[in-house]
Amino acid sequence: MSKTAFFHDELCFWHTTGEHALVMPVGGWVQPPTGAGHAESPESKRRLKALMDVAGLTARLDHRSAPRATEEDLLRVHDPAYIKKFKEVSDAGGGDLGLFAPFGRGSYEIACLSAGLAKQAMADVLSGHNKNAYALSRPPGHHCLRDQSMGFCLLANIPIGIEAAKANHGIEKVAVVDWDVHHGNGTQAIFYSRADVLTISLHQESCFPPGSGLVSERGEGQGEGYNLNIPLLPGSGHEAYLYAMQRLVVPALRNYKPDLIVIASGLDASGVGPLARMLLHSDSYREMTQLMLEVAADVCGGRLVVIHEGGYAEACVPFCGLALIETLSGERTEVEDPFLGLIKAQQPNERFDAFHKQLLDEMAQSYGL
Ligand code: ZN
């Protein structure tokens, strides 16, 4: 049996987002930080990799880096003028091309590497080299549009990987399940008028981008019906997420029967995440991953690829990520998540969950599920 692939490259951690307090540029009334500063710092990702190392998990995986995505790969998805501008500003020392996506010198090449890890993860699962794969991509990708950076995302890692997979591996249908706590608006926009990529996003309602990710956004033209948004109420915990997965995501995937399932895996819906108000814990990511493994086994020969997106709680993200990768690989370590009891004790009450399940039932009916 082939192993789970784990794609990681230290250079991805060298992408800099400059001097910020959480997401606000320093200056005026915003005091320069003494610590990591910007929310999208390498720390949560580096600590995930470190925990995997000390727990002995990395050694049990097929752990590799990958080549950068090429210009040809990028241009299957992005507007040439955007790519040219991004490279110019990166070469000149960095900047921000808009909508909360600052970067430094050399971030262009690092973003190409981040997309390259996603591309290789998909390629190696499709070729049968690995049973499934995880790419610790940074910078993330799911907010990035064809011609516009957004929300810490500089290149659309998952669409770049999917288009390369379609060009090189002859697959027809791909499903993307985005459980980052923010709306996967970039992936949605890129595939909005296409039926060959089903895009599903679970997210905190109207969190980021504000007003984005409504139930009414169903796709257009040939893509109508192939985009599914599942906005969840702030304060959603384990029950609401698992119910949404079972009631909406799993049936949608079984109906669609993709050749490959890709998860846009933000770990920022945790109970201590600073950029949203949700209450997931490591067992939530463990169980959601298990569900996706079961669906993938049934519909696409187990071909499941997980691409890292957000996740900003430096202390907690490593335990959520470890639980996910343990499940993906079937390799349980001795690590026990010290946050688990704390976040489990803060779950919403039964009345909230019952009300929320009713909303999700209505949503499922509106989607014909
Ligand atoms: Zn996010």
Coordinates of C-alpha atoms and ligand atoms in Angstrom, one line a residue:
M1 CA 0.0 0.0 0.0
S2 CA 1.5 3.4 -1.0
K3 CA 2.0 6.0 1.7
T4 CA 0.4 9.4 2.3
A5 CA 2.5 12.1 0.7
F6 CA 3.4 15.2 2.7
F7 CA 4.6 18.1 0.7
H8 CA 6.5 20.8 2.6
D9 CA 9.3 23.2 1.9
E10 CA 11.1 25.5 4.5
L11 CA 11.2 28.3 1.9
C12 CA 7.4 28.6 2.1
F13 CA 7.9 29.8 5.7
W14 CA 10.2 32.6 4.4
H15 CA 7.4 34.5 2.6
T16 CA 7.0 37.7 4.6
T17 CA 3.8 39.6 5.1
G18 CA 5.6 42.7 6.5
E19 CA 5.0 44.6 9.7
H20 CA 1.3 44.4 10.8
A21 CA -0.8 44.1 13.9
L22 CA -3.0 41.1 13.1
V23 CA -4.1 42.3 9.6
M24 CA -3.6 46.1 10.0
P25 CA -0.4 47.8 8.7
V26 CA 1.7 49.5 11.3
G27 CA 1.5 53.3 11.4
G28 CA -0.9 55.9 12.7
W29 CA -2.6 54.5 15.8
V30 CA -1.3 51.0 15.1
Q31 CA 1.7 50.2 17.3
P32 CA 4.5 48.1 15.8
P33 CA 4.2 44.5 17.2
T34 CA 6.9 42.8 19.2
G35 CA 6.0 39.3 18.2
A36 CA 4.9 37.6 15.0
G37 CA 2.7 40.6 14.1
H38 CA 0.7 39.7 11.0
A39 CA -1.8 36.9 11.5
E40 CA -0.5 35.0 8.5
S41 CA 2.9 34.4 9.9
P42 CA 4.8 31.2 9.3
E43 CA 4.6 30.2 13.0
S44 CA 1.4 28.1 13.0
K45 CA 2.6 26.1 10.0
R46 CA 6.2 25.7 11.2
R47 CA 4.9 24.4 14.6
L48 CA 2.6 21.9 12.8
K49 CA 5.6 20.5 10.9
A50 CA 7.7 20.6 14.2
L51 CA 5.0 18.7 16.1
M52 CA 4.8 16.1 13.3
D53 CA 8.6 15.7 13.5
V54 CA 8.8 15.2 17.2
A55 CA 5.8 12.9 17.3
G56 CA 7.5 10.7 14.6
L57 CA 4.7 11.2 12.1
T58 CA 6.8 12.9 9.3
A59 CA 9.1 9.9 9.2
R60 CA 6.1 7.6 8.5
L61 CA 5.0 9.7 5.5
D62 CA 6.4 10.1 2.0
H63 CA 7.8 13.6 2.8
R64 CA 9.1 15.7 -0.1
S65 CA 9.3 19.1 -1.6
A66 CA 8.3 19.8 -5.2
P67 CA 9.3 22.1 -8.1
R68 CA 7.7 25.5 -8.4
A69 CA 4.6 25.9 -10.6
T70 CA 5.7 27.1 -14.0
E71 CA 4.5 30.2 -15.8
E72 CA 2.5 27.9 -18.1
D73 CA 0.8 26.5 -15.0
L74 CA 0.0 30.0 -13.7
L75 CA -1.4 31.2 -17.0
R76 CA -3.9 28.4 -17.2
V77 CA -5.6 30.2 -14.3
H78 CA -4.3 33.8 -14.0
D79 CA -4.5 36.9 -16.0
P80 CA -1.0 37.5 -17.6
A81 CA -1.1 41.2 -16.5
Y82 CA -1.6 40.2 -12.9
I83 CA 1.3 37.7 -13.0
K84 CA 3.6 40.3 -14.6
K85 CA 2.7 42.9 -12.0
F86 CA 3.1 40.5 -9.1
K87 CA 6.6 39.5 -10.2
E88 CA 7.6 43.1 -10.8
V89 CA 6.5 44.3 -7.3
S90 CA 8.0 41.2 -5.7
D91 CA 11.4 41.8 -7.4
A92 CA 11.3 45.4 -6.4
G93 CA 11.0 44.6 -2.7
G94 CA 7.4 43.7 -2.2
G95 CA 4.2 45.6 -1.5
D96 CA 0.4 44.9 -1.6
L97 CA -1.5 44.5 -4.8
G98 CA -4.7 44.9 -2.8
L99 CA -7.3 43.5 -0.5
F100 CA -5.2 42.4 2.4
A101 CA -2.4 40.5 0.7
P102 CA 0.9 42.0 1.6
F103 CA 4.2 40.4 0.5
G104 CA 7.9 40.9 0.5
R105 CA 10.9 40.5 -1.9
G106 CA 10.9 37.0 -3.4
S107 CA 7.3 36.2 -2.5
Y108 CA 6.5 35.6 -6.2
E109 CA 8.9 32.6 -6.4
I110 CA 7.7 31.4 -3.0
A111 CA 4.1 31.6 -4.1
C112 CA 5.0 29.6 -7.2
L113 CA 6.5 27.0 -4.9
S114 CA 3.4 27.0 -2.7
A115 CA 1.3 26.3 -5.8
G116 CA 3.9 23.8 -7.0
L117 CA 3.4 21.7 -3.8
A118 CA -0.4 21.6 -4.4
K119 CA 0.2 20.7 -8.1
Q120 CA 2.6 17.8 -7.2
A121 CA 0.2 16.5 -4.5
M122 CA -2.5 16.2 -7.0
A123 CA -0.2 14.7 -9.7
D124 CA 1.2 12.0 -7.3
V125 CA -2.2 10.9 -6.1
L126 CA -3.6 10.7 -9.7
S127 CA -0.5 8.7 -10.9
G128 CA -1.1 6.3 -8.1
H129 CA 2.3 7.1 -6.6
N130 CA 0.6 8.0 -3.3
K131 CA -2.7 6.9 -1.8
N132 CA -3.5 10.5 -0.8
A133 CA -1.6 13.7 0.0
Y134 CA -1.2 16.8 2.1
A135 CA 0.5 19.9 0.9
L136 CA 1.6 22.4 3.5
S137 CA 1.3 25.3 1.0
R138 CA 2.1 28.9 2.1
P139 CA 1.1 31.5 1.0
P140 CA -2.5 30.2 0.9
G141 CA -4.6 30.4 -2.2
H142 CA -8.4 30.2 -1.9
H143 CA -9.2 33.9 -1.9
C144 CA -7.1 34.7 -4.9
L145 CA -8.9 35.7 -8.1
R146 CA -7.7 35.4 -11.7
D147 CA -6.5 39.0 -11.6
Q148 CA -6.5 40.1 -8.0
S149 CA -4.7 39.0 -4.8
M150 CA -6.9 38.9 -1.7
G151 CA -6.9 37.8 1.9
F152 CA -3.2 36.7 2.2
C153 CA -3.6 34.7 -1.1
L154 CA -1.3 35.6 -4.0
L155 CA -1.8 32.7 -6.4
A156 CA -4.8 30.3 -6.7
N157 CA -2.9 27.2 -5.6
I158 CA -5.8 24.7 -5.9
P159 CA -7.1 25.9 -9.4
I160 CA -3.5 25.9 -10.6
G161 CA -3.1 22.3 -9.4
I162 CA -6.4 21.2 -10.9
E163 CA -5.7 22.7 -14.3
A164 CA -2.3 21.1 -14.4
A165 CA -3.9 17.8 -13.4
K166 CA -6.5 18.1 -16.1
A167 CA -3.8 19.0 -18.7
N168 CA -1.4 16.2 -17.6
H169 CA -3.6 13.4 -16.3
G170 CA -6.7 13.5 -18.4
I171 CA -9.2 13.7 -15.5
E172 CA -12.6 15.2 -16.1
K173 CA -14.4 16.1 -12.9
V174 CA -12.9 17.5 -9.7
A175 CA -14.7 18.5 -6.5
V176 CA -13.2 21.1 -4.1
V177 CA -14.4 21.0 -0.5
D178 CA -13.3 24.2 1.3
W179 CA -13.6 24.0 5.1
D180 CA -11.4 27.1 5.8
V181 CA -13.6 29.3 8.0
H182 CA -13.6 32.0 5.4
H183 CA -15.4 31.8 2.1
G184 CA -13.5 30.2 -0.8
N185 CA -14.4 33.0 -3.1
G186 CA -11.4 32.8 -5.4
T187 CA -11.9 29.1 -6.2
Q188 CA -15.6 29.8 -6.6
A189 CA -15.1 32.7 -9.0
I190 CA -12.5 30.8 -11.1
F191 CA -14.8 27.8 -11.7
Y192 CA -18.1 29.7 -11.5
S193 CA -19.3 29.0 -15.1
R194 CA -18.0 25.4 -15.3
A195 CA -19.6 22.1 -14.6
D196 CA -16.3 20.1 -14.6
V197 CA -15.3 21.5 -11.1
L198 CA -17.8 21.3 -8.2
T199 CA -16.9 23.9 -5.6
I200 CA -18.3 23.6 -2.1
S201 CA -17.5 26.1 0.7
L202 CA -18.4 25.8 4.4
H203 CA -17.7 29.1 6.1
Q204 CA -18.7 31.5 8.8
E205 CA -21.5 33.6 7.4
S206 CA -20.3 36.9 6.0
C207 CA -16.9 36.8 7.7
F208 CA -14.4 37.3 4.8
P209 CA -14.8 38.5 2.2
P210 CA -17.7 40.4 3.8
G211 CA -21.1 39.7 2.1
S212 CA -19.5 36.8 0.1
G213 CA -20.5 33.1 0.1
L214 CA -24.3 33.3 0.0
V215 CA -26.6 30.3 -0.7
S216 CA -27.9 32.1 -3.8
E217 CA -24.4 31.9 -5.4
R218 CA -25.1 28.7 -7.4
G219 CA -22.8 29.2 -10.4
E220 CA -23.8 30.5 -13.9
G221 CA -24.2 29.2 -17.4
Q222 CA -22.9 25.7 -17.7
G223 CA -21.7 26.0 -14.1
E224 CA -25.1 26.6 -12.7
G225 CA -25.7 24.2 -9.8
Y226 CA -22.0 23.4 -9.5
N227 CA -21.2 25.8 -6.7
L228 CA -22.5 25.2 -3.2
N229 CA -22.1 27.6 -0.3
I230 CA -22.8 26.5 3.2
P231 CA -22.7 29.6 5.4
L232 CA -22.7 28.6 9.1
L233 CA -23.6 30.8 12.1
P234 CA -20.9 32.3 14.2
G235 CA -20.4 30.0 17.2
S236 CA -20.8 26.8 15.3
G237 CA -19.1 23.9 16.8
H238 CA -18.4 20.2 16.2
E239 CA -22.1 19.2 15.8
A240 CA -23.0 21.8 13.3
Y241 CA -20.0 21.2 11.1
L242 CA -20.4 17.4 11.2
Y243 CA -24.1 17.7 10.4
A244 CA -23.3 20.1 7.5
M245 CA -20.8 17.6 6.2
Q246 CA -23.1 14.6 6.4
R247 CA -26.3 16.4 5.3
L248 CA -24.9 18.5 2.5
V249 CA -21.3 17.8 1.5
V250 CA -21.4 14.0 1.4
P251 CA -24.6 13.7 -0.7
A252 CA -23.4 16.5 -3.1
L253 CA -20.1 14.6 -3.6
R254 CA -21.9 11.2 -4.1
N255 CA -24.2 12.8 -6.7
Y256 CA -21.3 14.5 -8.5
K257 CA -19.0 11.5 -8.6
P258 CA -15.7 13.4 -9.1
D259 CA -12.4 11.8 -10.3
L260 CA -10.6 13.6 -7.5
I261 CA -11.5 15.3 -4.2
V262 CA -9.5 18.3 -3.1
I263 CA -9.9 19.8 0.4
A264 CA -9.0 23.5 0.9
S265 CA -8.1 22.9 4.5
G266 CA -8.1 26.0 6.6
L267 CA -7.6 25.2 10.3
D268 CA -9.0 28.6 11.3
A269 CA -12.4 27.4 12.5
S270 CA -10.9 26.3 15.8
G271 CA -12.2 27.5 19.1
V272 CA -9.2 29.7 19.6
G273 CA -8.7 31.0 16.0
P274 CA -8.3 34.8 16.0
L275 CA -9.9 35.6 12.6
A276 CA -13.3 33.9 13.1
R277 CA -15.8 32.9 15.8
M278 CA -16.1 29.1 15.5
L279 CA -15.6 26.3 18.0
L280 CA -14.0 23.3 16.2
H281 CA -11.3 21.2 17.8
S282 CA -8.8 18.6 16.6
D283 CA -11.4 15.8 16.8
S284 CA -13.6 17.8 14.4
Y285 CA -10.9 17.9 11.8
R286 CA -10.2 14.2 12.5
E287 CA -13.8 13.2 11.9
M288 CA -14.3 15.5 8.9
T289 CA -11.2 14.0 7.3
Q290 CA -12.5 10.4 8.0
L291 CA -15.8 11.3 6.3
M292 CA -13.9 12.5 3.2
L293 CA -11.7 9.4 3.1
E294 CA -14.9 7.3 3.1
V295 CA -16.6 9.3 0.3
A296 CA -13.3 9.3 -1.7
A297 CA -13.0 5.5 -1.3
D298 CA -16.5 5.1 -2.7
V299 CA -16.6 7.6 -5.5
C300 CA -13.0 8.1 -6.8
G301 CA -10.8 5.2 -5.7
G302 CA -9.7 7.1 -2.6
R303 CA -8.1 9.9 -4.5
L304 CA -8.1 12.7 -1.8
V305 CA -5.7 15.6 -1.7
V306 CA -5.6 18.2 1.2
I307 CA -4.1 21.6 0.6
H308 CA -3.3 23.9 3.6
E309 CA -5.1 27.3 3.6
G310 CA -5.6 29.4 6.7
G311 CA -5.0 28.8 10.4
Y312 CA -3.7 31.5 12.7
A313 CA -3.9 30.1 16.3
E314 CA -0.2 29.3 16.6
A315 CA -0.6 27.1 19.7
C316 CA -3.7 25.1 18.5
V317 CA -3.3 24.7 14.7
P318 CA -0.5 22.1 15.1
F319 CA -2.8 19.7 17.0
C320 CA -5.7 20.2 14.5
G321 CA -3.3 19.6 11.6
L322 CA -1.7 16.6 13.2
A323 CA -5.1 15.0 13.8
L324 CA -6.0 15.6 10.2
I325 CA -2.7 14.1 8.8
E326 CA -2.9 11.2 11.2
T327 CA -6.3 10.3 9.9
L328 CA -5.3 10.8 6.3
S329 CA -2.3 8.5 6.7
G330 CA -3.8 6.0 9.2
E331 CA -0.8 6.6 11.4
R332 CA -1.8 7.5 15.0
T333 CA 0.9 9.0 17.1
E334 CA 1.1 9.2 20.9
V335 CA 0.2 13.0 20.9
E336 CA -2.8 14.1 22.9
D337 CA -4.2 17.5 22.1
P338 CA -4.1 19.6 25.3
F339 CA -6.7 22.0 23.8
L340 CA -9.3 19.3 23.2
G341 CA -11.0 19.3 26.6
L342 CA -11.0 23.1 26.8
I343 CA -12.7 23.6 23.4
K344 CA -15.1 20.6 23.9
A345 CA -16.3 22.3 27.1
Q346 CA -17.2 25.4 25.2
Q347 CA -19.5 23.8 22.6
P348 CA -22.9 25.5 21.8
N349 CA -25.9 24.1 23.7
E350 CA -28.5 21.7 22.2
R351 CA -31.0 24.4 21.4
F352 CA -28.4 26.2 19.2
D353 CA -27.5 23.0 17.5
A354 CA -31.1 22.0 16.9
F355 CA -31.9 25.4 15.4
H356 CA -28.8 25.3 13.3
K357 CA -29.6 21.8 12.0
Q358 CA -33.0 23.1 11.0
L359 CA -31.4 25.9 8.9
L360 CA -29.1 23.3 7.3
D361 CA -32.0 21.0 6.5
E362 CA -33.7 24.0 4.7
M363 CA -30.5 24.7 2.9
A364 CA -30.1 21.1 1.8
Q365 CA -33.7 21.1 0.5
S366 CA -33.1 24.3 -1.4
Y367 CA -30.1 22.5 -3.0
G368 CA -32.2 19.4 -3.8
L369 CA -30.2 17.3 -1.4
Ligands
ZN1 ZN -9.4 31.4 6.4

